[in-house]
mmCIF file of C-alpha atoms and ligand atoms in Angstrom:
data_model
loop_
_atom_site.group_PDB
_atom_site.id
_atom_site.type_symbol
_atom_site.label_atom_id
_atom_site.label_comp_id
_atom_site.label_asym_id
_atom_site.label_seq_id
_atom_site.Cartn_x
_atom_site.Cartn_y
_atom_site.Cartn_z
ATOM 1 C CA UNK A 5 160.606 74.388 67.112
ATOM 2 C CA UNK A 6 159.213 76.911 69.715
ATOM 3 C CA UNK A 7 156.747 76.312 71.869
ATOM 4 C CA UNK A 8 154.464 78.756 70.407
ATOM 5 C CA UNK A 9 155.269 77.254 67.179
ATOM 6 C CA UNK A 10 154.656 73.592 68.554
ATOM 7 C CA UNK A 11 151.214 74.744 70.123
ATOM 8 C CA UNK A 12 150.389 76.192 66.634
ATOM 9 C CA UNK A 13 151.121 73.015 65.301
ATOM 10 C CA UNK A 14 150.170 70.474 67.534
ATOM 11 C CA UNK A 15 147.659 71.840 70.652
ATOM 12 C CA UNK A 16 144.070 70.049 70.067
ATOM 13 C CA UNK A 17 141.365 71.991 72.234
ATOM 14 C CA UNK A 18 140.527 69.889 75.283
ATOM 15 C CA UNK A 19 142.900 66.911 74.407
ATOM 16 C CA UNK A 20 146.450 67.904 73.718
ATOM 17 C CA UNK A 21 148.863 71.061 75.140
ATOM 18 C CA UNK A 22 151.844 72.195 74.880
ATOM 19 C CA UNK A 23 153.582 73.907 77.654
ATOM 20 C CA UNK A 24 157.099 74.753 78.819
ATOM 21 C CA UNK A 25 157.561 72.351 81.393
ATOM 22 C CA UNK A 26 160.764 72.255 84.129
ATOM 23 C CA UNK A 27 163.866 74.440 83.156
ATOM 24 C CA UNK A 28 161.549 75.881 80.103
ATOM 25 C CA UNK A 29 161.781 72.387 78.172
ATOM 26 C CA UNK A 30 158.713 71.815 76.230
ATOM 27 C CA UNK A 31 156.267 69.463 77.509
ATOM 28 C CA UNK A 32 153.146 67.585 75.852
ATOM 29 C CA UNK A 33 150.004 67.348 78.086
ATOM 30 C CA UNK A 34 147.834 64.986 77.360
ATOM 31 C CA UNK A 35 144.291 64.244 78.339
ATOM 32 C CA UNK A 36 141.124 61.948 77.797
ATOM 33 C CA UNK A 37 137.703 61.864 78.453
ATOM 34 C CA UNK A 38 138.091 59.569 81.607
ATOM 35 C CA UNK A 39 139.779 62.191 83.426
ATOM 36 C CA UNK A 40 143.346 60.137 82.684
ATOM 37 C CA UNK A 41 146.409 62.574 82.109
ATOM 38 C CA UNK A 42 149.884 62.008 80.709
ATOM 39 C CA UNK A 43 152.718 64.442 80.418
ATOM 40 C CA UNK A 44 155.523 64.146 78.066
ATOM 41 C CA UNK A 45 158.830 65.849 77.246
ATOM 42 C CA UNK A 46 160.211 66.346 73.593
ATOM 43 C CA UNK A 47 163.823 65.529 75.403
ATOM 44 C CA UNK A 48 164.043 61.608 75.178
ATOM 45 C CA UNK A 49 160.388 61.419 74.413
ATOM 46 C CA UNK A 50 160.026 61.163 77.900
ATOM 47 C CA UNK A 51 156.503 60.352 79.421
ATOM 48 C CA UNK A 52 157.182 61.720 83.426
ATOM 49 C CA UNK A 53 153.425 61.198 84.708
ATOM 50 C CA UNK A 54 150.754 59.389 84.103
ATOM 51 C CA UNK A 55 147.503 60.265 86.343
ATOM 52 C CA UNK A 56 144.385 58.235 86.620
ATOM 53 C CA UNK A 57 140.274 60.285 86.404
ATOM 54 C CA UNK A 58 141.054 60.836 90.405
ATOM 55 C CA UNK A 59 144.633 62.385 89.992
ATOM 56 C CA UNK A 60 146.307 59.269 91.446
ATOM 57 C CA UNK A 61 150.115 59.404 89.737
ATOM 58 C CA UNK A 62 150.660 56.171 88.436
ATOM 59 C CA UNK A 63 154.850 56.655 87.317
ATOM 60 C CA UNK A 64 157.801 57.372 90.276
ATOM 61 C CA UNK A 65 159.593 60.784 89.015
ATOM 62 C CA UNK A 66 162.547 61.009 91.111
ATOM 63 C CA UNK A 67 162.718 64.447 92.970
ATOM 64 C CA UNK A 68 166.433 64.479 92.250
ATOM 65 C CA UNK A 69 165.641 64.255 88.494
ATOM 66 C CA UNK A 70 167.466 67.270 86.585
ATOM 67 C CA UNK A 71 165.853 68.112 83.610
ATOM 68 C CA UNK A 72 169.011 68.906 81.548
ATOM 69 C CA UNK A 73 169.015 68.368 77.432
ATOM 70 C CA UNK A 74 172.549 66.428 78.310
ATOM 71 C CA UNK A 75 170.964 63.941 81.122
ATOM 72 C CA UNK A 76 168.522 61.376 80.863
ATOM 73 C CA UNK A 77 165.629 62.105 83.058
ATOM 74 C CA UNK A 78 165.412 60.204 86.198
ATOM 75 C CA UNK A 79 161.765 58.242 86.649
ATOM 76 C CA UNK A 80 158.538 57.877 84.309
ATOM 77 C CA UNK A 81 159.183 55.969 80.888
ATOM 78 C CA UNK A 82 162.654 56.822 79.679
ATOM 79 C CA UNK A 83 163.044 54.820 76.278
ATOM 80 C CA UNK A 84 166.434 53.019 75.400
ATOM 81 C CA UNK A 85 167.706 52.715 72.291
ATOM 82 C CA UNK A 86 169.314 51.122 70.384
ATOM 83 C CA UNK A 87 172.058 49.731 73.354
ATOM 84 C CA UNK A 88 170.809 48.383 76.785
ATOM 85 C CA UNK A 89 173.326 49.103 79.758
ATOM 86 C CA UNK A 90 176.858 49.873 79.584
ATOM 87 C CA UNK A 91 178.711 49.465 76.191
ATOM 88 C CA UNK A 92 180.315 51.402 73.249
ATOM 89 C CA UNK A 93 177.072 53.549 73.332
ATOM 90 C CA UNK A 94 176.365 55.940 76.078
ATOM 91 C CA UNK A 95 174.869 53.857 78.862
ATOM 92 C CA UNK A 96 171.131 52.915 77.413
ATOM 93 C CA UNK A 97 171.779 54.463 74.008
ATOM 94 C CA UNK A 98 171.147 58.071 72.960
ATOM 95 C CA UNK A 99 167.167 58.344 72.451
ATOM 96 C CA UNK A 100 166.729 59.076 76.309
ATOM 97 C CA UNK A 101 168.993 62.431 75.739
ATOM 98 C CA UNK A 102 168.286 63.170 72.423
ATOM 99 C CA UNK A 103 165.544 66.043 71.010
ATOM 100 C CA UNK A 104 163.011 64.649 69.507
ATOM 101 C CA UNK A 105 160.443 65.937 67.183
ATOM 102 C CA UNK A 106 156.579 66.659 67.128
ATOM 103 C CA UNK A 107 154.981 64.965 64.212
ATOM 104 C CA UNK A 108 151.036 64.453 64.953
ATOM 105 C CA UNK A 109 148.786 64.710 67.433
ATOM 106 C CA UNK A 110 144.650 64.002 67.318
ATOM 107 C CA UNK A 111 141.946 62.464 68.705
ATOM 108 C CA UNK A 112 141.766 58.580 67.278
ATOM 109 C CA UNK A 113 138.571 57.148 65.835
ATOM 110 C CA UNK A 114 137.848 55.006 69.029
ATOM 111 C CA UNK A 115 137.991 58.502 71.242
ATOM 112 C CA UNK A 116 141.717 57.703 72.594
ATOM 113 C CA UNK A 117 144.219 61.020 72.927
ATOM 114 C CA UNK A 118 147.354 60.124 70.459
ATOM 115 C CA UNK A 119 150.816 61.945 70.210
ATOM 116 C CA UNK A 120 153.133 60.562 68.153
ATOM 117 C CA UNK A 121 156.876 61.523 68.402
ATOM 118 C CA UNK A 122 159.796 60.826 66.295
ATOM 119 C CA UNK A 123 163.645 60.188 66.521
ATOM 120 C CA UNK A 124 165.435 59.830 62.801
ATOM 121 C CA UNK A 125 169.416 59.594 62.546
ATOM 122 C CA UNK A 126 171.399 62.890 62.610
ATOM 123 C CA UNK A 127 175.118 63.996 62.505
ATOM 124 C CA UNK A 128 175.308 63.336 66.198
ATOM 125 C CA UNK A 129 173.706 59.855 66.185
ATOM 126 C CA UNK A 130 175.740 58.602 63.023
ATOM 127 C CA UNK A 131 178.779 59.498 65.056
ATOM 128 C CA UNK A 132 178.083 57.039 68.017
ATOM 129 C CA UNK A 133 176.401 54.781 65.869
ATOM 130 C CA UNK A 134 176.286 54.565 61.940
ATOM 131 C CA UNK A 135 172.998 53.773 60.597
ATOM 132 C CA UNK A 136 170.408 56.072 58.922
ATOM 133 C CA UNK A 137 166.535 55.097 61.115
ATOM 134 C CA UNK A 138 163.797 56.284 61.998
ATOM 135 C CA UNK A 139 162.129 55.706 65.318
ATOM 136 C CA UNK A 140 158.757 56.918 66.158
ATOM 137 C CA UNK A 141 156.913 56.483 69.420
ATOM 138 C CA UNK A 142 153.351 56.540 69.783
ATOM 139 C CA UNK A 143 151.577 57.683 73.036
ATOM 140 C CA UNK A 144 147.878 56.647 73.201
ATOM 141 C CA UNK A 145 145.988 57.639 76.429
ATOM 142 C CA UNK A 146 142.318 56.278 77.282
ATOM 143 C CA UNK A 147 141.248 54.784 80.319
ATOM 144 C CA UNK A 148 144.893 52.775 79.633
ATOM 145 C CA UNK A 149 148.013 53.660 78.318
ATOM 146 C CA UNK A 150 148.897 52.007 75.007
ATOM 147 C CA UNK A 151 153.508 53.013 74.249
ATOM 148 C CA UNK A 152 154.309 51.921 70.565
ATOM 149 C CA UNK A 153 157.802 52.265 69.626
ATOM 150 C CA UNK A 154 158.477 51.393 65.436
ATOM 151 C CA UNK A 155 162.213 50.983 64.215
ATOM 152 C CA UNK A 156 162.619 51.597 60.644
ATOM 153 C CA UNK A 157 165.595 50.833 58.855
ATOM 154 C CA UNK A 158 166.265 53.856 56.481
ATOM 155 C CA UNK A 159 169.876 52.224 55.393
ATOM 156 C CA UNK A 160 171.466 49.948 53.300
ATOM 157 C CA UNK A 161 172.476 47.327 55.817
ATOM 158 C CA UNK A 162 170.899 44.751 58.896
ATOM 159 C CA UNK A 163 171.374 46.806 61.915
ATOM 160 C CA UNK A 164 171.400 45.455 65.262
ATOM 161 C CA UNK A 165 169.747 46.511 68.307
ATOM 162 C CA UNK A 166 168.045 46.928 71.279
ATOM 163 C CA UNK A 167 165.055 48.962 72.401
ATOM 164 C CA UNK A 168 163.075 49.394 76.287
ATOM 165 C CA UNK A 169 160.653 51.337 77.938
ATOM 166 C CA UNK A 170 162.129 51.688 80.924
ATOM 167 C CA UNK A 171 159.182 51.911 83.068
ATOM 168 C CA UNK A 172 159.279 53.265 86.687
ATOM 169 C CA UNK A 173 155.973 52.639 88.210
ATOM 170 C CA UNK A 174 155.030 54.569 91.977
ATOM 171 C CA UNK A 175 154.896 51.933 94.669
ATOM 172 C CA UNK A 176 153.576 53.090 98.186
ATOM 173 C CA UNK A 177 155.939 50.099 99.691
ATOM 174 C CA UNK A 178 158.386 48.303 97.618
ATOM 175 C CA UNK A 179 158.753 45.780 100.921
ATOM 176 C CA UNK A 180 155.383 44.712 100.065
ATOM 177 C CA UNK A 181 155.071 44.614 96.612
ATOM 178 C CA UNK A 182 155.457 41.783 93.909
ATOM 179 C CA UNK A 183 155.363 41.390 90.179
ATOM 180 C CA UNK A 184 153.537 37.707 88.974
ATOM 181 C CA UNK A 185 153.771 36.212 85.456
ATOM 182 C CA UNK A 186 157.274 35.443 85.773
ATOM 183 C CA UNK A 187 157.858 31.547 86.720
ATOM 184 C CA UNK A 188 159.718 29.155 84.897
ATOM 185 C CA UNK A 189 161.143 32.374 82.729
ATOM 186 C CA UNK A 190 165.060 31.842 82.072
ATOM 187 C CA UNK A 191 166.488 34.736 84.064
ATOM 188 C CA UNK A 192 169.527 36.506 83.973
ATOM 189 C CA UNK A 193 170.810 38.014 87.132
ATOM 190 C CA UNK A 194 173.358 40.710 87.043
ATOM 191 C CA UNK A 195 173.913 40.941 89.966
ATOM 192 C CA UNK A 196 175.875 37.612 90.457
ATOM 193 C CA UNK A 197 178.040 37.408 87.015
ATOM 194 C CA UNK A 198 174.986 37.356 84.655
ATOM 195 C CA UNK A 199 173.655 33.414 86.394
ATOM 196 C CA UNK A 200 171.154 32.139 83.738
ATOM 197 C CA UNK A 201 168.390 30.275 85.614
ATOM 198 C CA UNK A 202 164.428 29.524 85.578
ATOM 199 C CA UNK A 203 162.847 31.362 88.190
ATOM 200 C CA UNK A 204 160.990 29.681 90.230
ATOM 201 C CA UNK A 205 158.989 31.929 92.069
ATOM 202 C CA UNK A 206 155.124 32.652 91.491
ATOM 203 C CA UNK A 207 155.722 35.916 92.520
ATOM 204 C CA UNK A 208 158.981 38.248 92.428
ATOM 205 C CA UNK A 209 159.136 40.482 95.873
ATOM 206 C CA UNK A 210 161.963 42.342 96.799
ATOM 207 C CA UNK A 211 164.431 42.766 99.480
ATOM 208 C CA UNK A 212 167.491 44.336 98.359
ATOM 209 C CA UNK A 213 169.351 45.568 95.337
ATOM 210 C CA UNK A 214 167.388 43.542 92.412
ATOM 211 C CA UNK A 215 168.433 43.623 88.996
ATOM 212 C CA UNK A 216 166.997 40.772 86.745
ATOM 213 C CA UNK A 217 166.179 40.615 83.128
ATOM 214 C CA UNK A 218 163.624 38.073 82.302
ATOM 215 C CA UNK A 219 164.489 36.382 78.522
ATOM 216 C CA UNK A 220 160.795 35.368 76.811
ATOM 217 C CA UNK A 221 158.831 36.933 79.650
ATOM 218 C CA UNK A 222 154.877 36.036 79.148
ATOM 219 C CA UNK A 223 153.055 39.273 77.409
ATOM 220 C CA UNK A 224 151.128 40.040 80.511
ATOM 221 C CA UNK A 225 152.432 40.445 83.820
ATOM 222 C CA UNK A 226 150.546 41.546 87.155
ATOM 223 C CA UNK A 227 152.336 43.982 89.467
ATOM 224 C CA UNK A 228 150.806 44.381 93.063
ATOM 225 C CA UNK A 229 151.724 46.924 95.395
ATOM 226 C CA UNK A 230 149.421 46.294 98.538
ATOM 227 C CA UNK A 231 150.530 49.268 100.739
ATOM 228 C CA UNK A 232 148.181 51.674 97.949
ATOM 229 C CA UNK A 233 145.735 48.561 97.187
ATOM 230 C CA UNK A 234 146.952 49.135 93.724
ATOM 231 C CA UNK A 235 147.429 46.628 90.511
ATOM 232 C CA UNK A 236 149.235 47.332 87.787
ATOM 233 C CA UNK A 237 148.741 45.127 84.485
ATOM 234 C CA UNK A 238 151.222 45.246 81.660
ATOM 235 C CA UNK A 239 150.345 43.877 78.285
ATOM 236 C CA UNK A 240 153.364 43.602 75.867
ATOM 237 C CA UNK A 241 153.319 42.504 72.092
ATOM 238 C CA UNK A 242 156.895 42.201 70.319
ATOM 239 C CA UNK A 243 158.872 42.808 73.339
ATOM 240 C CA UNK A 244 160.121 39.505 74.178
ATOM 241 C CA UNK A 245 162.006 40.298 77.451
ATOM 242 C CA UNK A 246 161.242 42.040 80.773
ATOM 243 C CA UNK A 247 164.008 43.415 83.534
ATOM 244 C CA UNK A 248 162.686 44.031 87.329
ATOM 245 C CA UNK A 249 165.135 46.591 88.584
ATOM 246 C CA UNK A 250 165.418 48.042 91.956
ATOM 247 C CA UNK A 251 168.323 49.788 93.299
ATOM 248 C CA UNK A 252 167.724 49.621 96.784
ATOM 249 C CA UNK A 253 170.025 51.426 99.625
ATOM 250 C CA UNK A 254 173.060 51.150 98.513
ATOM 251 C CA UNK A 255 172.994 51.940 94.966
ATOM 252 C CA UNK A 256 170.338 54.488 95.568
ATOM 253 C CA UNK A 257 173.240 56.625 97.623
ATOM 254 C CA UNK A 258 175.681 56.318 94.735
ATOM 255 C CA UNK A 259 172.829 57.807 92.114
ATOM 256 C CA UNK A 260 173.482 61.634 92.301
ATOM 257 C CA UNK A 261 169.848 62.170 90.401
ATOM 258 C CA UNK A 262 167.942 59.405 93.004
ATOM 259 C CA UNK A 263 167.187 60.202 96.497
ATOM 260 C CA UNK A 264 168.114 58.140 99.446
ATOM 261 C CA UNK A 265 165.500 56.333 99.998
ATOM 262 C CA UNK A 266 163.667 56.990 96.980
ATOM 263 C CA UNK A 267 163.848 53.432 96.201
ATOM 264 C CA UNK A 268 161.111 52.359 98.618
ATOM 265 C CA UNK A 269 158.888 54.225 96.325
ATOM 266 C CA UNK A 270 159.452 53.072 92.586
ATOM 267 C CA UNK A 271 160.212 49.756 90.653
ATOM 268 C CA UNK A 272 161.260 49.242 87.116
ATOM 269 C CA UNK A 273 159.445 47.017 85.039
ATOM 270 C CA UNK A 274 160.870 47.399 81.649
ATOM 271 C CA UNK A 275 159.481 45.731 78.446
ATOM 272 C CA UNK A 276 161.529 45.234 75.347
ATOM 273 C CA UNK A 277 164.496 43.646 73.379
ATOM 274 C CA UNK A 278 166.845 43.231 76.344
ATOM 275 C CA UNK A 279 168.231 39.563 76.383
ATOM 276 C CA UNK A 280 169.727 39.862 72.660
ATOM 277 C CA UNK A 281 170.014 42.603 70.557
ATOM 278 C CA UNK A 282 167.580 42.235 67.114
ATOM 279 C CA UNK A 283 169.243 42.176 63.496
ATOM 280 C CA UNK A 284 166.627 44.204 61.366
ATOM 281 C CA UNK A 285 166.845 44.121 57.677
ATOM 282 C CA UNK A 286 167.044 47.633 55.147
ATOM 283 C CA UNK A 287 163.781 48.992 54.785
ATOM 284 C CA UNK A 288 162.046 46.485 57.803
ATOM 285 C CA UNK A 289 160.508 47.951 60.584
ATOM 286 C CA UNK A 290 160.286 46.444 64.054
ATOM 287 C CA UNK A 291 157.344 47.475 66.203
ATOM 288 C CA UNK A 292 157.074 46.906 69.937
ATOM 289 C CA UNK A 293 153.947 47.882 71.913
ATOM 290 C CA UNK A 294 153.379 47.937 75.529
ATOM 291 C CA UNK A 295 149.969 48.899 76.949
ATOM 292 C CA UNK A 296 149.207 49.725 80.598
ATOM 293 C CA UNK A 297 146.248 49.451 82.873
ATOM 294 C CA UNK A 298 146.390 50.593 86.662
ATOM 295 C CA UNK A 299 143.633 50.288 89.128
ATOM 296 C CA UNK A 300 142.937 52.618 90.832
HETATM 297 C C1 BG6 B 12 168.258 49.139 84.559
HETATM 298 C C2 BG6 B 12 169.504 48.302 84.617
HETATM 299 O O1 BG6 B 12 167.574 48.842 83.380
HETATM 300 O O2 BG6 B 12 168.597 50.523 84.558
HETATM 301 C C3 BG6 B 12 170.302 48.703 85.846
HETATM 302 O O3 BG6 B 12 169.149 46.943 84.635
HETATM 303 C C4 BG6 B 12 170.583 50.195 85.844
HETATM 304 O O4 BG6 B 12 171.502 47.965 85.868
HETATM 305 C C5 BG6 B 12 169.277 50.938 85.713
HETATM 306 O O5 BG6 B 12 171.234 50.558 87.045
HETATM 307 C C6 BG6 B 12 169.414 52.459 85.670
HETATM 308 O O6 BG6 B 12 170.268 52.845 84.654
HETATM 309 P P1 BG6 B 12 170.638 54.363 84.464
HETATM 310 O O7 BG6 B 12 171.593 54.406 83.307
HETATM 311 O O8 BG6 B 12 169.352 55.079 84.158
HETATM 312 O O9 BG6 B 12 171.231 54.841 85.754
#
């Protein structure tokens, strides 16, 4: 669809816009009575901002990022599906690079902005990976942010899989920031072969290259991030797992679409099925739904 065709079909006067964001891909712009803001690309379904009533960006967009319908986009909420990390699938699945469609857009009963976006199987998906689905992501904005993602199984067989928001929150100081909610969670760290072990820590701070993924995290989890006296609070229902990601110096440099030092800016806190992939029967559907609350 165009963009004038998409505004047509989609633009709701004072909530809901459609514009042609960087390299003339179109973008969603979303908006609620608080003054909150969210802006959202058709390519991956990608939410790159999220702004509080003062204009305070919540999400870490890297500067680097390149806005190309082949690449991922580097920073807000890219969502993977249906493989996490490396594997026969191109590295966290195809929905982050894929087009996805419009399919509603309004103003819900309880005076939240909705968009709701959808994904279904194609020749280029059945190619990588052969199963006929339908994935549709809902964005709800009010004074929080409320990301459903539904997996409906449109074939004939289980299918297996896994599914993330990949959240990259804006940190003022990663140094000084920490994520709570996480002790006595079985943790996986691939960093040193994949070493299963309950982590023991109240709170998770960070001083170099992190890459964790929490199996059977807690569905709420505290992020602090001192250096912009800011709290972030993640409620998650039917995402069992959690990774904390950082990339720090090193692996920053070897990121072509990441700057430098970047990394002091952002951390990952990604919700979903992560640990082990889910087996979904024909005609189930899976939802996941992580909502977010930031103050200030
Ligand atoms: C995280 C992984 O989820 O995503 C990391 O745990 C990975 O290992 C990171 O480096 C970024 O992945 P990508 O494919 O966007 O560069």
């Amino acid at each position: 669809m165009t963009i004038d065709a998409l505004r047509a079909a989609f633009s709701r006067p004072g909530t809901v816009a459609v514009e042609a964001g960087r390299n003339g891909m179109p973008r969603f712009v979303l908006t609620h009575s608080s003054g909150s803001r969210v802006e959202v690309y058709l390519h991956g379904a990608h939410v790159v901002s999220w702004r509080g009533a003062a204009g305070n960006e919540r999400l870490f967009l890297s500067e680097r990022s390149q806005f190309q319908a082949t690449r991922p986009i580097r920073g807000g909420i890219p969502i993977v599906f249906p493989q996490f990390g490396g594997g026969p699938l191109p590295p966290h699945g195809f929905a982050r690079t894929s087009p996805w469609q419009a399919h509603a857009a309004r103003v819900t009963p309880d005076g939240e902005t909705e968009l709701v976006l959808q994904l279904r199987d194609a020749g280029t998906t059945l190619e990588l990976w052969p199963h006929p689905f339908l994935l549709t992501f809902t964005i709800r904005l009010g004074t929080a942010l409320t990301l459903a993602l539904d997996l409906h199984n449109r074939g004939s067989g289980h299918v297996r899989f896994q599914a993330a928001l990949h959240t990259y929150f804006a940190i003022a100081d990663i140094r000084q920031a920490t994520v709570s909610g996480l002790k006595a969670v079985t943790r996986v760290d691939t960093l040193r072969e994949n070493a299963r072990e309950k982590e023991e820590r109240e709170t998770v701070g960070f001083a170099g290259e992190t890459d964790l993924i929490y199996a059977g995290a807690p569905d709420r989890l505290t992020i602090r991030d001192p250096a912009a006296a800011r709290t972030f609070t993640i409620a998650k229902s039917g995402m069992p797992d959690v990774v904390v990601w950082n990339p720090w110096i090193e692996k920053a440099r070897r990121m072509p679409d990441f700057g430098d030092d970047e990394y002091a800016r952002m951390l990952c806190v990604e919700t979903g099925i992560i640990d082990a992939p889910m087996l979904l029967a024909p005609d189930q559907t899976w939802r996941g739904i992580t909502r977010f609350e930031a103050e200030p």
